[in-house]
Amino acid sequence: MRWSSRPRAAVAEKERIEIEYWRDSPTEAPGVDSLDNLINKLGEARIFLAYLRKLEHLLARRGTVLELGAGQGWSSCIYKRMFPDACVVATDISAYALASVDYWQRIFAVQIDRRYACRSYATGERDASVDLVYCFAAAHHFVEHGKTLAEVQRILKPGGRAVYLHEPVCSRWLYPLAYRRVNAVRPDVPEDLLVVSDMRRLAREAGLDMQVLRNHALLEPWAFPTLNYRLQRLVPPLASLLPSSATFVFSKPHAGDGAAG
């Protein structure tokens, strides 16, 4: 059963695990100067920067940019470095994670504009005040996808976008097996995958248009070197059957346009 369809008690438990992970992690807790964490995040940073450059036409150079599930905020720092005129706001469910933002600001020699802890479905932003919402490899940790997309719709300006970058996806029929596999690989924090058809339905219910970009076709092969992605590049229809990686682009229509669904 997917986290998004679990009882409220299970949702609260997963949120507690996410919050406390950042407090207790031997490599990512506040004040831990971990070489392993630095190397790991810089590897992810290379991929994130590749997305920013490839999808620059979808992003906001100015205005307010909100990151959901920012963790330690390193990608918000990169966004601010690349688009210094944007007002960049980092949010995460765990204040313990955001306590490390200052570390990454020193690494990337920037200052983001704001940071605060909140659920993905309960930000502190005003209605229609945000130009871009984004997350990087974080949306599959959200426990309330429908409520999150409704919140995204609320805070986006008309014509604004939300971009879920680098998300694991799979088909509905393969979901139970893929879910067990990803949680066996990383048992510390409950993992999940996004089902494209479910996300499309939830986006439509929230009043958002949605486009799906397959990441193995979007970025260079170095970003997806495994045999699975080599096969998907050779036989593109396999991407809709096998576990894969995708970017979701949600758009808030202008008044009167309606969502395409």
Short mmCIF file of C-alpha atoms in Angstrom, two decimals:
data_model
loop_
_atom_site.label_atom_id
_atom_site.label_comp_id
_atom_site.label_asym_id
_atom_site.label_seq_id
_atom_site.Cartn_x
_atom_site.Cartn_y
_atom_site.Cartn_z
CA MET A 1 0.00 0.00 0.00
CA ARG A 2 1.37 3.41 -0.95
CA TRP A 3 2.09 5.87 1.82
CA SER A 4 -0.37 8.36 0.32
CA SER A 5 -3.22 5.91 0.86
CA ARG A 6 -2.29 4.85 4.39
CA PRO A 7 -4.19 5.81 7.54
CA ARG A 8 -3.37 9.12 9.22
CA ALA A 9 -1.42 7.32 11.96
CA ALA A 10 0.92 5.80 9.37
CA VAL A 11 1.36 9.18 7.69
CA ALA A 12 2.29 10.77 11.02
CA GLU A 13 4.78 7.99 11.72
CA LYS A 14 6.50 8.43 8.38
CA GLU A 15 6.70 12.17 8.94
CA ARG A 16 8.24 11.56 12.38
CA ILE A 17 10.87 9.27 10.84
CA GLU A 18 11.71 11.88 8.19
CA ILE A 19 12.06 14.63 10.79
CA GLU A 20 14.18 12.64 13.22
CA TYR A 21 16.44 11.13 10.55
CA TRP A 22 18.06 14.54 10.10
CA ARG A 23 18.54 14.87 13.85
CA ASP A 24 20.15 11.46 14.34
CA SER A 25 22.03 10.71 11.11
CA PRO A 26 25.76 10.12 11.73
CA THR A 27 26.59 11.86 8.44
CA GLU A 28 23.80 14.46 8.02
CA ALA A 29 22.85 15.65 11.52
CA PRO A 30 23.33 19.36 12.33
CA GLY A 31 26.97 20.24 12.91
CA VAL A 32 28.35 16.99 11.50
CA ASP A 33 31.22 17.79 9.16
CA SER A 34 31.06 14.57 7.15
CA LEU A 35 33.27 13.99 4.13
CA ASP A 36 30.92 11.23 2.99
CA ASN A 37 27.99 13.64 3.00
CA LEU A 38 29.98 16.29 1.12
CA ILE A 39 31.04 13.86 -1.62
CA ASN A 40 27.54 12.38 -1.90
CA LYS A 41 25.83 15.77 -2.18
CA LEU A 42 28.35 17.07 -4.70
CA GLY A 43 27.61 14.03 -6.86
CA GLU A 44 23.90 14.85 -6.67
CA ALA A 45 24.73 18.51 -7.32
CA ARG A 46 26.26 17.62 -10.68
CA ILE A 47 23.00 15.99 -11.74
CA PHE A 48 20.88 18.84 -10.36
CA LEU A 49 22.94 21.42 -12.24
CA ALA A 50 22.51 19.43 -15.44
CA TYR A 51 18.73 19.64 -14.99
CA LEU A 52 18.86 23.39 -14.38
CA ARG A 53 20.79 23.93 -17.58
CA LYS A 54 18.62 21.59 -19.64
CA LEU A 55 15.32 22.95 -18.33
CA GLU A 56 16.30 26.60 -17.95
CA HIS A 57 13.41 27.60 -20.22
CA LEU A 58 10.96 26.25 -17.62
CA LEU A 59 12.54 27.92 -14.60
CA ALA A 60 12.21 31.34 -12.97
CA ARG A 61 15.19 33.69 -13.16
CA ARG A 62 13.36 36.23 -10.99
CA GLY A 63 10.45 36.26 -8.60
CA THR A 64 9.90 33.77 -5.79
CA VAL A 65 11.22 30.21 -6.09
CA LEU A 66 10.24 27.72 -3.38
CA GLU A 67 11.99 24.40 -2.88
CA LEU A 68 9.95 21.63 -1.24
CA GLY A 69 11.80 18.83 0.54
CA ALA A 70 15.03 20.79 0.46
CA GLY A 71 16.81 18.69 3.07
CA GLN A 72 19.97 20.61 3.94
CA GLY A 73 19.21 23.21 1.28
CA TRP A 74 22.21 22.58 -0.95
CA SER A 75 20.17 22.67 -4.17
CA SER A 76 18.53 25.96 -3.14
CA CYS A 77 22.06 27.34 -2.83
CA ILE A 78 22.91 26.16 -6.34
CA TYR A 79 19.68 27.66 -7.70
CA LYS A 80 20.52 30.98 -6.07
CA ARG A 81 24.05 30.82 -7.48
CA MET A 82 22.69 30.20 -10.99
CA PHE A 83 19.80 32.68 -10.74
CA PRO A 84 20.92 35.38 -8.26
CA ASP A 85 17.95 37.65 -9.03
CA ALA A 86 15.45 35.03 -7.81
CA CYS A 87 14.14 35.06 -4.24
CA VAL A 88 14.95 31.48 -3.22
CA VAL A 89 13.14 29.88 -0.29
CA ALA A 90 14.17 26.47 1.08
CA THR A 91 11.60 24.39 2.99
CA ASP A 92 11.73 20.93 4.48
CA ILE A 93 9.68 18.92 6.94
CA SER A 94 12.66 18.80 9.31
CA ALA A 95 14.16 21.84 11.00
CA TYR A 96 17.15 19.61 11.79
CA ALA A 97 17.86 19.33 8.06
CA LEU A 98 17.58 23.06 7.46
CA ALA A 99 20.02 23.70 10.30
CA SER A 100 22.76 22.80 7.79
CA VAL A 101 21.84 25.46 5.23
CA ASP A 102 24.63 27.76 6.49
CA TYR A 103 27.20 25.04 5.72
CA TRP A 104 26.10 24.84 2.08
CA GLN A 105 25.90 28.61 1.78
CA ARG A 106 29.58 28.69 2.67
CA ILE A 107 30.38 25.92 0.17
CA PHE A 108 28.59 27.66 -2.70
CA ALA A 109 29.33 31.25 -1.60
CA VAL A 110 25.70 32.42 -1.66
CA GLN A 111 22.92 33.45 0.70
CA ILE A 112 19.45 32.12 0.05
CA ASP A 113 16.59 34.44 0.95
CA ARG A 114 14.52 32.40 3.40
CA ARG A 115 14.25 28.96 4.98
CA TYR A 116 11.67 27.34 7.23
CA ALA A 117 10.32 23.94 8.24
CA CYS A 118 6.89 22.86 7.01
CA ARG A 119 5.02 19.92 5.52
CA SER A 120 4.94 19.83 1.72
CA TYR A 121 1.19 20.40 1.90
CA ALA A 122 1.26 23.29 4.42
CA THR A 123 3.71 26.01 3.40
CA GLY A 124 3.71 29.51 4.81
CA GLU A 125 3.34 31.22 1.43
CA ARG A 126 0.47 33.50 0.45
CA ASP A 127 -2.06 32.60 -2.24
CA ALA A 128 -0.75 33.13 -5.78
CA SER A 129 2.61 34.47 -4.58
CA VAL A 130 5.18 31.99 -5.96
CA ASP A 131 6.59 31.87 -9.49
CA LEU A 132 8.18 28.41 -9.29
CA VAL A 133 7.97 25.46 -6.92
CA TYR A 134 10.55 22.74 -7.35
CA CYS A 135 11.97 19.71 -5.63
CA PHE A 136 14.87 17.44 -6.48
CA ALA A 137 14.51 13.71 -5.81
CA ALA A 138 12.24 14.53 -2.87
CA ALA A 139 8.61 14.27 -4.01
CA HIS A 140 8.58 10.49 -3.63
CA HIS A 141 9.01 11.11 0.12
CA PHE A 142 5.86 13.24 0.32
CA VAL A 143 3.11 11.37 2.14
CA GLU A 144 0.16 13.45 0.92
CA HIS A 145 0.53 13.89 -2.83
CA GLY A 146 -2.97 15.17 -3.46
CA LYS A 147 -2.78 17.71 -0.64
CA THR A 148 0.71 18.76 -1.78
CA LEU A 149 -0.46 19.46 -5.32
CA ALA A 150 -3.45 21.38 -3.97
CA GLU A 151 -1.02 23.48 -1.91
CA VAL A 152 1.18 24.00 -4.98
CA GLN A 153 -1.85 25.17 -6.93
CA ARG A 154 -2.78 27.57 -4.12
CA ILE A 155 0.59 29.29 -3.84
CA LEU A 156 1.54 29.43 -7.53
CA LYS A 157 0.83 32.55 -9.52
CA PRO A 158 -1.38 32.00 -12.58
CA GLY A 159 0.94 30.69 -15.27
CA GLY A 160 3.44 29.53 -12.64
CA ARG A 161 5.05 26.10 -12.63
CA ALA A 162 6.07 23.34 -10.26
CA VAL A 163 8.85 20.97 -11.32
CA TYR A 164 9.51 17.63 -9.64
CA LEU A 165 13.03 16.73 -10.79
CA HIS A 166 14.70 13.32 -10.79
CA GLU A 167 11.85 11.24 -9.35
CA PRO A 168 11.69 7.42 -9.34
CA VAL A 169 8.61 6.16 -11.17
CA CYS A 170 7.07 2.82 -12.08
CA SER A 171 3.90 1.35 -13.51
CA ARG A 172 1.05 0.44 -11.20
CA TRP A 173 1.35 -3.29 -11.86
CA LEU A 174 5.05 -3.30 -10.91
CA TYR A 175 4.65 -0.99 -7.92
CA PRO A 176 4.47 -3.61 -5.10
CA LEU A 177 7.72 -5.27 -6.20
CA ALA A 178 9.52 -1.97 -6.84
CA TYR A 179 8.35 -0.60 -3.49
CA ARG A 180 9.81 -3.56 -1.62
CA ARG A 181 13.08 -3.26 -3.51
CA VAL A 182 13.71 0.45 -2.85
CA ASN A 183 12.93 0.04 0.84
CA ALA A 184 15.31 -2.90 1.11
CA VAL A 185 18.09 -0.82 -0.44
CA ARG A 186 17.65 2.15 1.95
CA PRO A 187 15.76 1.09 5.08
CA ASP A 188 16.66 4.13 7.24
CA VAL A 189 13.91 6.30 5.74
CA PRO A 190 10.78 4.91 4.05
CA GLU A 191 11.16 5.18 0.29
CA ASP A 192 8.51 5.28 -2.42
CA LEU A 193 8.01 5.63 -6.16
CA LEU A 194 5.55 7.75 -8.10
CA VAL A 195 2.95 6.15 -10.36
CA VAL A 196 2.47 8.44 -13.35
CA SER A 197 -1.24 7.70 -13.80
CA ASP A 198 -1.90 8.49 -10.13
CA MET A 199 0.02 11.76 -10.35
CA ARG A 200 -1.88 12.74 -13.49
CA ARG A 201 -5.20 12.17 -11.75
CA LEU A 202 -4.14 14.12 -8.65
CA ALA A 203 -2.83 16.99 -10.77
CA ARG A 204 -6.14 17.19 -12.62
CA GLU A 205 -8.06 17.17 -9.33
CA ALA A 206 -5.83 20.01 -8.06
CA GLY A 207 -6.45 22.08 -11.19
CA LEU A 208 -2.95 21.72 -12.64
CA ASP A 209 -1.75 20.73 -16.09
CA MET A 210 0.96 18.04 -16.04
CA GLN A 211 3.72 17.01 -18.41
CA VAL A 212 6.09 14.06 -17.86
CA LEU A 213 9.68 14.09 -19.13
CA ARG A 214 11.67 10.85 -19.06
CA ASN A 215 15.00 11.66 -17.48
CA HIS A 216 17.14 9.08 -19.29
CA ALA A 217 16.21 10.85 -22.54
CA LEU A 218 16.57 14.31 -21.00
CA LEU A 219 20.13 14.09 -19.65
CA GLU A 220 23.35 12.65 -21.00
CA PRO A 221 24.02 8.90 -20.45
CA TRP A 222 26.50 9.58 -17.61
CA ALA A 223 23.57 10.54 -15.36
CA PHE A 224 21.85 7.17 -15.88
CA PRO A 225 24.59 4.59 -16.54
CA THR A 226 22.87 1.37 -15.40
CA LEU A 227 21.78 -1.43 -17.72
CA ASN A 228 18.12 -0.64 -17.02
CA TYR A 229 18.47 2.86 -18.47
CA ARG A 230 20.63 1.67 -21.36
CA LEU A 231 17.77 -0.63 -22.34
CA GLN A 232 15.26 2.20 -22.00
CA ARG A 233 17.33 4.41 -24.30
CA LEU A 234 17.47 1.62 -26.88
CA VAL A 235 13.79 0.67 -26.51
CA PRO A 236 11.89 3.78 -25.30
CA PRO A 237 8.55 1.99 -24.64
CA LEU A 238 10.28 0.10 -21.81
CA ALA A 239 10.31 3.35 -19.80
CA SER A 240 6.56 3.02 -19.25
CA LEU A 241 6.92 -0.58 -18.04
CA LEU A 242 10.15 -0.78 -16.03
CA PRO A 243 11.11 1.28 -12.98
CA SER A 244 12.42 4.53 -14.37
CA SER A 245 13.16 8.16 -13.58
CA ALA A 246 11.02 11.11 -14.60
CA THR A 247 10.56 14.84 -14.21
CA PHE A 248 7.04 16.17 -13.65
CA VAL A 249 6.16 19.65 -14.86
CA PHE A 250 2.94 21.08 -13.38
CA SER A 251 1.48 24.34 -14.68
CA LYS A 252 -1.19 26.52 -13.11
CA PRO A 253 -3.50 27.80 -15.84
CA HIS A 254 -4.39 31.45 -16.12
CA ALA A 255 -7.90 32.31 -14.95
CA GLY A 256 -10.47 30.84 -17.29
CA ASP A 257 -8.05 28.46 -19.02
CA GLY A 258 -8.83 25.34 -16.96
CA ALA A 259 -6.54 22.31 -16.54
CA ALA A 260 -6.06 19.99 -19.50
CA GLY A 261 -5.72 16.86 -17.33
#
